[in-house]
Amino acid sequence: MKMENFKYDNFKNLYGIELPVLNSNLIPDELRKGLSESALKLGYDNIYFYLENVGEKVSEFNASEGSFSFRRLISHLSDCTPPDLNIIWDLNSSHMDSIPFDLFCQYFDDIWYEIIDDIIVYNLDCNLLIFIRHDGCIFVLQDLKIYLKAL
């Protein structure tokens, strides 16, 4: 699944310009398989529940707060600044969006919608997977490659 069209429309109405179309790619099978297998090994049949229970809750940050900054979150979690991020909107879909890091940070509030979006954001170079739940709670797998040995 790709970002919904209404978000592009809202962006244009708000800023008077088009939000650059995000690059759509296939979710790597290794990622989907690795997350599913890791979840099942611990008795979770839902990957989102797995991420909530196995991932580290980042209690210092909440995406629904007005002062939230994705850039500050990344700085808090890692010394790595990724050139781009992958956004998984739905693990049941085969597609994800890729977006430059700076663009994602700048327009985070126009990309992630509180209450309706549960998204997974990751970058393999930084070895991070971040789950941002619809209520703004954030969970992270810091050593992504440990969980996904196939990568």
JSON list of C-alpha atoms in Angstrom, two decimals:
[
{"chain": "A", "resi": 1, "resn": "MET", "atom": "CA", "xyz": [0.00, 0.00, 0.00]},
{"chain": "A", "resi": 2, "resn": "LYS", "atom": "CA", "xyz": [1.22, 3.48, -0.81]},
{"chain": "A", "resi": 3, "resn": "MET", "atom": "CA", "xyz": [0.45, 6.74, 0.94]},
{"chain": "A", "resi": 4, "resn": "GLU", "atom": "CA", "xyz": [-3.20, 7.63, 0.44]},
{"chain": "A", "resi": 5, "resn": "ASN", "atom": "CA", "xyz": [-4.12, 10.16, -2.24]},
{"chain": "A", "resi": 6, "resn": "PHE", "atom": "CA", "xyz": [-6.09, 12.35, 0.17]},
{"chain": "A", "resi": 7, "resn": "LYS", "atom": "CA", "xyz": [-2.81, 13.20, 1.93]},
{"chain": "A", "resi": 8, "resn": "TYR", "atom": "CA", "xyz": [-1.38, 14.52, -1.34]},
{"chain": "A", "resi": 9, "resn": "ASP", "atom": "CA", "xyz": [-4.59, 16.56, -1.83]},
{"chain": "A", "resi": 10, "resn": "ASN", "atom": "CA", "xyz": [-4.47, 17.96, 1.72]},
{"chain": "A", "resi": 11, "resn": "PHE", "atom": "CA", "xyz": [-0.84, 18.92, 1.24]},
{"chain": "A", "resi": 12, "resn": "LYS", "atom": "CA", "xyz": [-1.58, 20.81, -1.97]},
{"chain": "A", "resi": 13, "resn": "ASN", "atom": "CA", "xyz": [-4.53, 22.62, -0.38]},
{"chain": "A", "resi": 14, "resn": "LEU", "atom": "CA", "xyz": [-2.44, 23.61, 2.64]},
{"chain": "A", "resi": 15, "resn": "TYR", "atom": "CA", "xyz": [0.82, 24.67, 0.94]},
{"chain": "A", "resi": 16, "resn": "GLY", "atom": "CA", "xyz": [-0.26, 25.44, -2.60]},
{"chain": "A", "resi": 17, "resn": "ILE", "atom": "CA", "xyz": [2.37, 23.07, -4.00]},
{"chain": "A", "resi": 18, "resn": "GLU", "atom": "CA", "xyz": [2.51, 19.36, -4.72]},
{"chain": "A", "resi": 19, "resn": "LEU", "atom": "CA", "xyz": [4.10, 17.02, -2.21]},
{"chain": "A", "resi": 20, "resn": "PRO", "atom": "CA", "xyz": [6.74, 15.19, -4.18]},
{"chain": "A", "resi": 21, "resn": "VAL", "atom": "CA", "xyz": [5.48, 11.75, -5.04]},
{"chain": "A", "resi": 22, "resn": "LEU", "atom": "CA", "xyz": [7.14, 9.18, -2.88]},
{"chain": "A", "resi": 23, "resn": "ASN", "atom": "CA", "xyz": [8.99, 6.37, -4.58]},
{"chain": "A", "resi": 24, "resn": "SER", "atom": "CA", "xyz": [7.03, 3.16, -4.27]},
{"chain": "A", "resi": 25, "resn": "ASN", "atom": "CA", "xyz": [8.99, -0.06, -3.91]},
{"chain": "A", "resi": 26, "resn": "LEU", "atom": "CA", "xyz": [8.30, -3.63, -2.95]},
{"chain": "A", "resi": 27, "resn": "ILE", "atom": "CA", "xyz": [8.70, -4.52, 0.70]},
{"chain": "A", "resi": 28, "resn": "PRO", "atom": "CA", "xyz": [11.70, -6.85, 0.82]},
{"chain": "A", "resi": 29, "resn": "ASP", "atom": "CA", "xyz": [10.53, -10.43, 1.36]},
{"chain": "A", "resi": 30, "resn": "GLU", "atom": "CA", "xyz": [13.37, -10.90, 3.85]},
{"chain": "A", "resi": 31, "resn": "LEU", "atom": "CA", "xyz": [11.99, -8.10, 6.00]},
{"chain": "A", "resi": 32, "resn": "ARG", "atom": "CA", "xyz": [8.41, -9.35, 5.98]},
{"chain": "A", "resi": 33, "resn": "LYS", "atom": "CA", "xyz": [9.54, -12.95, 6.55]},
{"chain": "A", "resi": 34, "resn": "GLY", "atom": "CA", "xyz": [12.02, -12.01, 9.27]},
{"chain": "A", "resi": 35, "resn": "LEU", "atom": "CA", "xyz": [9.46, -9.99, 11.20]},
{"chain": "A", "resi": 36, "resn": "SER", "atom": "CA", "xyz": [6.80, -12.70, 10.84]},
{"chain": "A", "resi": 37, "resn": "GLU", "atom": "CA", "xyz": [9.13, -15.50, 11.94]},
{"chain": "A", "resi": 38, "resn": "SER", "atom": "CA", "xyz": [10.47, -13.49, 14.90]},
{"chain": "A", "resi": 39, "resn": "ALA", "atom": "CA", "xyz": [6.92, -12.69, 15.99]},
{"chain": "A", "resi": 40, "resn": "LEU", "atom": "CA", "xyz": [5.71, -16.27, 15.68]},
{"chain": "A", "resi": 41, "resn": "LYS", "atom": "CA", "xyz": [8.70, -17.62, 17.64]},
{"chain": "A", "resi": 42, "resn": "LEU", "atom": "CA", "xyz": [7.57, -15.50, 20.59]},
{"chain": "A", "resi": 43, "resn": "GLY", "atom": "CA", "xyz": [3.90, -16.40, 20.17]},
{"chain": "A", "resi": 44, "resn": "TYR", "atom": "CA", "xyz": [2.70, -13.26, 18.40]},
{"chain": "A", "resi": 45, "resn": "ASP", "atom": "CA", "xyz": [0.51, -13.74, 15.35]},
{"chain": "A", "resi": 46, "resn": "ASN", "atom": "CA", "xyz": [0.37, -9.99, 14.76]},
{"chain": "A", "resi": 47, "resn": "ILE", "atom": "CA", "xyz": [3.58, -8.17, 13.85]},
{"chain": "A", "resi": 48, "resn": "TYR", "atom": "CA", "xyz": [2.33, -4.89, 15.29]},
{"chain": "A", "resi": 49, "resn": "PHE", "atom": "CA", "xyz": [1.73, -6.53, 18.70]},
{"chain": "A", "resi": 50, "resn": "TYR", "atom": "CA", "xyz": [5.19, -8.05, 18.40]},
{"chain": "A", "resi": 51, "resn": "LEU", "atom": "CA", "xyz": [6.76, -4.63, 17.78]},
{"chain": "A", "resi": 52, "resn": "GLU", "atom": "CA", "xyz": [4.86, -3.15, 20.75]},
{"chain": "A", "resi": 53, "resn": "ASN", "atom": "CA", "xyz": [6.05, -5.91, 23.08]},
{"chain": "A", "resi": 54, "resn": "VAL", "atom": "CA", "xyz": [9.56, -6.64, 21.83]},
{"chain": "A", "resi": 55, "resn": "GLY", "atom": "CA", "xyz": [10.48, -3.18, 20.61]},
{"chain": "A", "resi": 56, "resn": "GLU", "atom": "CA", "xyz": [11.80, -0.64, 23.05]},
{"chain": "A", "resi": 57, "resn": "LYS", "atom": "CA", "xyz": [9.17, 1.98, 23.85]},
{"chain": "A", "resi": 58, "resn": "VAL", "atom": "CA", "xyz": [10.65, 5.44, 23.38]},
{"chain": "A", "resi": 59, "resn": "SER", "atom": "CA", "xyz": [8.79, 7.15, 26.21]},
{"chain": "A", "resi": 60, "resn": "GLU", "atom": "CA", "xyz": [10.65, 10.46, 25.78]},
{"chain": "A", "resi": 61, "resn": "PHE", "atom": "CA", "xyz": [8.90, 10.99, 22.43]},
{"chain": "A", "resi": 62, "resn": "ASN", "atom": "CA", "xyz": [5.32, 10.86, 21.21]},
{"chain": "A", "resi": 63, "resn": "ALA", "atom": "CA", "xyz": [4.51, 11.60, 17.58]},
{"chain": "A", "resi": 64, "resn": "SER", "atom": "CA", "xyz": [1.15, 13.14, 18.46]},
{"chain": "A", "resi": 65, "resn": "GLU", "atom": "CA", "xyz": [2.71, 15.94, 20.52]},
{"chain": "A", "resi": 66, "resn": "GLY", "atom": "CA", "xyz": [2.97, 19.29, 18.82]},
{"chain": "A", "resi": 67, "resn": "SER", "atom": "CA", "xyz": [6.66, 19.59, 19.61]},
{"chain": "A", "resi": 68, "resn": "PHE", "atom": "CA", "xyz": [7.54, 16.18, 18.13]},
{"chain": "A", "resi": 69, "resn": "SER", "atom": "CA", "xyz": [10.51, 16.13, 15.76]},
{"chain": "A", "resi": 70, "resn": "PHE", "atom": "CA", "xyz": [11.40, 12.99, 13.85]},
{"chain": "A", "resi": 71, "resn": "ARG", "atom": "CA", "xyz": [14.90, 14.38, 13.36]},
{"chain": "A", "resi": 72, "resn": "ARG", "atom": "CA", "xyz": [15.35, 14.68, 17.16]},
{"chain": "A", "resi": 73, "resn": "LEU", "atom": "CA", "xyz": [14.02, 11.13, 17.56]},
{"chain": "A", "resi": 74, "resn": "ILE", "atom": "CA", "xyz": [16.64, 9.77, 15.16]},
{"chain": "A", "resi": 75, "resn": "SER", "atom": "CA", "xyz": [19.39, 11.78, 16.91]},
{"chain": "A", "resi": 76, "resn": "HIS", "atom": "CA", "xyz": [18.23, 10.33, 20.22]},
{"chain": "A", "resi": 77, "resn": "LEU", "atom": "CA", "xyz": [18.33, 6.76, 18.89]},
{"chain": "A", "resi": 78, "resn": "SER", "atom": "CA", "xyz": [21.42, 6.75, 16.69]},
{"chain": "A", "resi": 79, "resn": "ASP", "atom": "CA", "xyz": [24.48, 8.61, 15.50]},
{"chain": "A", "resi": 80, "resn": "CYS", "atom": "CA", "xyz": [23.47, 7.68, 11.97]},
{"chain": "A", "resi": 81, "resn": "THR", "atom": "CA", "xyz": [21.52, 10.10, 9.79]},
{"chain": "A", "resi": 82, "resn": "PRO", "atom": "CA", "xyz": [19.95, 8.11, 6.97]},
{"chain": "A", "resi": 83, "resn": "PRO", "atom": "CA", "xyz": [19.81, 9.58, 3.47]},
{"chain": "A", "resi": 84, "resn": "ASP", "atom": "CA", "xyz": [16.35, 8.10, 3.02]},
{"chain": "A", "resi": 85, "resn": "LEU", "atom": "CA", "xyz": [13.66, 6.17, 4.86]},
{"chain": "A", "resi": 86, "resn": "ASN", "atom": "CA", "xyz": [11.30, 3.39, 3.92]},
{"chain": "A", "resi": 87, "resn": "ILE", "atom": "CA", "xyz": [7.70, 3.67, 5.10]},
{"chain": "A", "resi": 88, "resn": "ILE", "atom": "CA", "xyz": [5.55, 0.57, 5.41]},
{"chain": "A", "resi": 89, "resn": "TRP", "atom": "CA", "xyz": [1.92, 1.58, 5.59]},
{"chain": "A", "resi": 90, "resn": "ASP", "atom": "CA", "xyz": [0.51, -1.94, 5.73]},
{"chain": "A", "resi": 91, "resn": "LEU", "atom": "CA", "xyz": [2.43, -5.18, 6.17]},
{"chain": "A", "resi": 92, "resn": "ASN", "atom": "CA", "xyz": [-0.31, -7.04, 4.30]},
{"chain": "A", "resi": 93, "resn": "SER", "atom": "CA", "xyz": [0.54, -5.01, 1.21]},
{"chain": "A", "resi": 94, "resn": "SER", "atom": "CA", "xyz": [3.57, -5.68, -0.95]},
{"chain": "A", "resi": 95, "resn": "HIS", "atom": "CA", "xyz": [4.47, -1.99, -1.37]},
{"chain": "A", "resi": 96, "resn": "MET", "atom": "CA", "xyz": [6.24, 0.60, 0.71]},
{"chain": "A", "resi": 97, "resn": "ASP", "atom": "CA", "xyz": [7.25, 4.18, 0.05]},
{"chain": "A", "resi": 98, "resn": "SER", "atom": "CA", "xyz": [10.79, 5.52, 0.10]},
{"chain": "A", "resi": 99, "resn": "ILE", "atom": "CA", "xyz": [11.40, 9.16, 0.89]},
{"chain": "A", "resi": 100, "resn": "PRO", "atom": "CA", "xyz": [14.44, 11.34, 1.50]},
{"chain": "A", "resi": 101, "resn": "PHE", "atom": "CA", "xyz": [15.08, 11.73, 5.23]},
{"chain": "A", "resi": 102, "resn": "ASP", "atom": "CA", "xyz": [14.99, 15.54, 5.16]},
{"chain": "A", "resi": 103, "resn": "LEU", "atom": "CA", "xyz": [11.66, 15.59, 3.31]},
{"chain": "A", "resi": 104, "resn": "PHE", "atom": "CA", "xyz": [10.14, 13.10, 5.76]},
{"chain": "A", "resi": 105, "resn": "CYS", "atom": "CA", "xyz": [11.29, 15.21, 8.73]},
{"chain": "A", "resi": 106, "resn": "GLN", "atom": "CA", "xyz": [10.06, 18.45, 7.20]},
{"chain": "A", "resi": 107, "resn": "TYR", "atom": "CA", "xyz": [6.60, 17.14, 6.34]},
{"chain": "A", "resi": 108, "resn": "PHE", "atom": "CA", "xyz": [6.12, 14.48, 9.00]},
{"chain": "A", "resi": 109, "resn": "ASP", "atom": "CA", "xyz": [2.76, 15.92, 10.12]},
{"chain": "A", "resi": 110, "resn": "ASP", "atom": "CA", "xyz": [1.52, 15.80, 6.53]},
{"chain": "A", "resi": 111, "resn": "ILE", "atom": "CA", "xyz": [2.64, 12.20, 6.04]},
{"chain": "A", "resi": 112, "resn": "TRP", "atom": "CA", "xyz": [1.70, 10.51, 9.35]},
{"chain": "A", "resi": 113, "resn": "TYR", "atom": "CA", "xyz": [-1.87, 11.11, 10.49]},
{"chain": "A", "resi": 114, "resn": "GLU", "atom": "CA", "xyz": [-2.66, 10.58, 14.13]},
{"chain": "A", "resi": 115, "resn": "ILE", "atom": "CA", "xyz": [-5.49, 8.13, 14.86]},
{"chain": "A", "resi": 116, "resn": "ILE", "atom": "CA", "xyz": [-5.48, 6.51, 11.40]},
{"chain": "A", "resi": 117, "resn": "ASP", "atom": "CA", "xyz": [-1.84, 5.61, 10.75]},
{"chain": "A", "resi": 118, "resn": "ASP", "atom": "CA", "xyz": [0.23, 2.78, 12.18]},
{"chain": "A", "resi": 119, "resn": "ILE", "atom": "CA", "xyz": [3.47, 3.00, 10.22]},
{"chain": "A", "resi": 120, "resn": "ILE", "atom": "CA", "xyz": [6.80, 1.26, 10.23]},
{"chain": "A", "resi": 121, "resn": "VAL", "atom": "CA", "xyz": [9.77, 3.40, 9.24]},
{"chain": "A", "resi": 122, "resn": "TYR", "atom": "CA", "xyz": [13.15, 1.82, 8.72]},
{"chain": "A", "resi": 123, "resn": "ASN", "atom": "CA", "xyz": [16.59, 2.28, 7.30]},
{"chain": "A", "resi": 124, "resn": "LEU", "atom": "CA", "xyz": [18.96, -0.67, 7.07]},
{"chain": "A", "resi": 125, "resn": "ASP", "atom": "CA", "xyz": [22.07, 1.53, 6.97]},
{"chain": "A", "resi": 126, "resn": "CYS", "atom": "CA", "xyz": [21.20, 2.87, 10.42]},
{"chain": "A", "resi": 127, "resn": "ASN", "atom": "CA", "xyz": [20.04, -0.56, 11.59]},
{"chain": "A", "resi": 128, "resn": "LEU", "atom": "CA", "xyz": [16.76, 0.89, 12.92]},
{"chain": "A", "resi": 129, "resn": "LEU", "atom": "CA", "xyz": [13.12, -0.04, 12.61]},
{"chain": "A", "resi": 130, "resn": "ILE", "atom": "CA", "xyz": [10.66, 2.41, 14.15]},
{"chain": "A", "resi": 131, "resn": "PHE", "atom": "CA", "xyz": [6.99, 1.64, 14.69]},
{"chain": "A", "resi": 132, "resn": "ILE", "atom": "CA", "xyz": [4.83, 4.74, 15.11]},
{"chain": "A", "resi": 133, "resn": "ARG", "atom": "CA", "xyz": [1.43, 3.75, 16.39]},
{"chain": "A", "resi": 134, "resn": "HIS", "atom": "CA", "xyz": [-1.78, 5.65, 15.62]},
{"chain": "A", "resi": 135, "resn": "ASP", "atom": "CA", "xyz": [-1.75, 7.26, 19.09]},
{"chain": "A", "resi": 136, "resn": "GLY", "atom": "CA", "xyz": [1.81, 8.55, 18.65]},
{"chain": "A", "resi": 137, "resn": "CYS", "atom": "CA", "xyz": [3.56, 5.92, 20.80]},
{"chain": "A", "resi": 138, "resn": "ILE", "atom": "CA", "xyz": [6.89, 4.95, 19.34]},
{"chain": "A", "resi": 139, "resn": "PHE", "atom": "CA", "xyz": [8.63, 1.58, 19.53]},
{"chain": "A", "resi": 140, "resn": "VAL", "atom": "CA", "xyz": [12.04, 0.79, 18.08]},
{"chain": "A", "resi": 141, "resn": "LEU", "atom": "CA", "xyz": [14.11, -2.25, 17.19]},
{"chain": "A", "resi": 142, "resn": "GLN", "atom": "CA", "xyz": [17.64, -0.89, 17.49]},
{"chain": "A", "resi": 143, "resn": "ASP", "atom": "CA", "xyz": [19.47, -3.89, 16.09]},
{"chain": "A", "resi": 144, "resn": "LEU", "atom": "CA", "xyz": [17.34, -4.63, 13.08]},
{"chain": "A", "resi": 145, "resn": "LYS", "atom": "CA", "xyz": [19.85, -6.99, 11.51]},
{"chain": "A", "resi": 146, "resn": "ILE", "atom": "CA", "xyz": [19.83, -9.20, 14.62]},
{"chain": "A", "resi": 147, "resn": "TYR", "atom": "CA", "xyz": [16.09, -9.70, 14.23]},
{"chain": "A", "resi": 148, "resn": "LEU", "atom": "CA", "xyz": [16.37, -10.16, 10.48]},
{"chain": "A", "resi": 149, "resn": "LYS", "atom": "CA", "xyz": [19.35, -12.43, 9.99]},
{"chain": "A", "resi": 150, "resn": "ALA", "atom": "CA", "xyz": [18.51, -12.93, 6.32]},
{"chain": "A", "resi": 151, "resn": "LEU", "atom": "CA", "xyz": [19.30, -9.29, 5.54]}
]
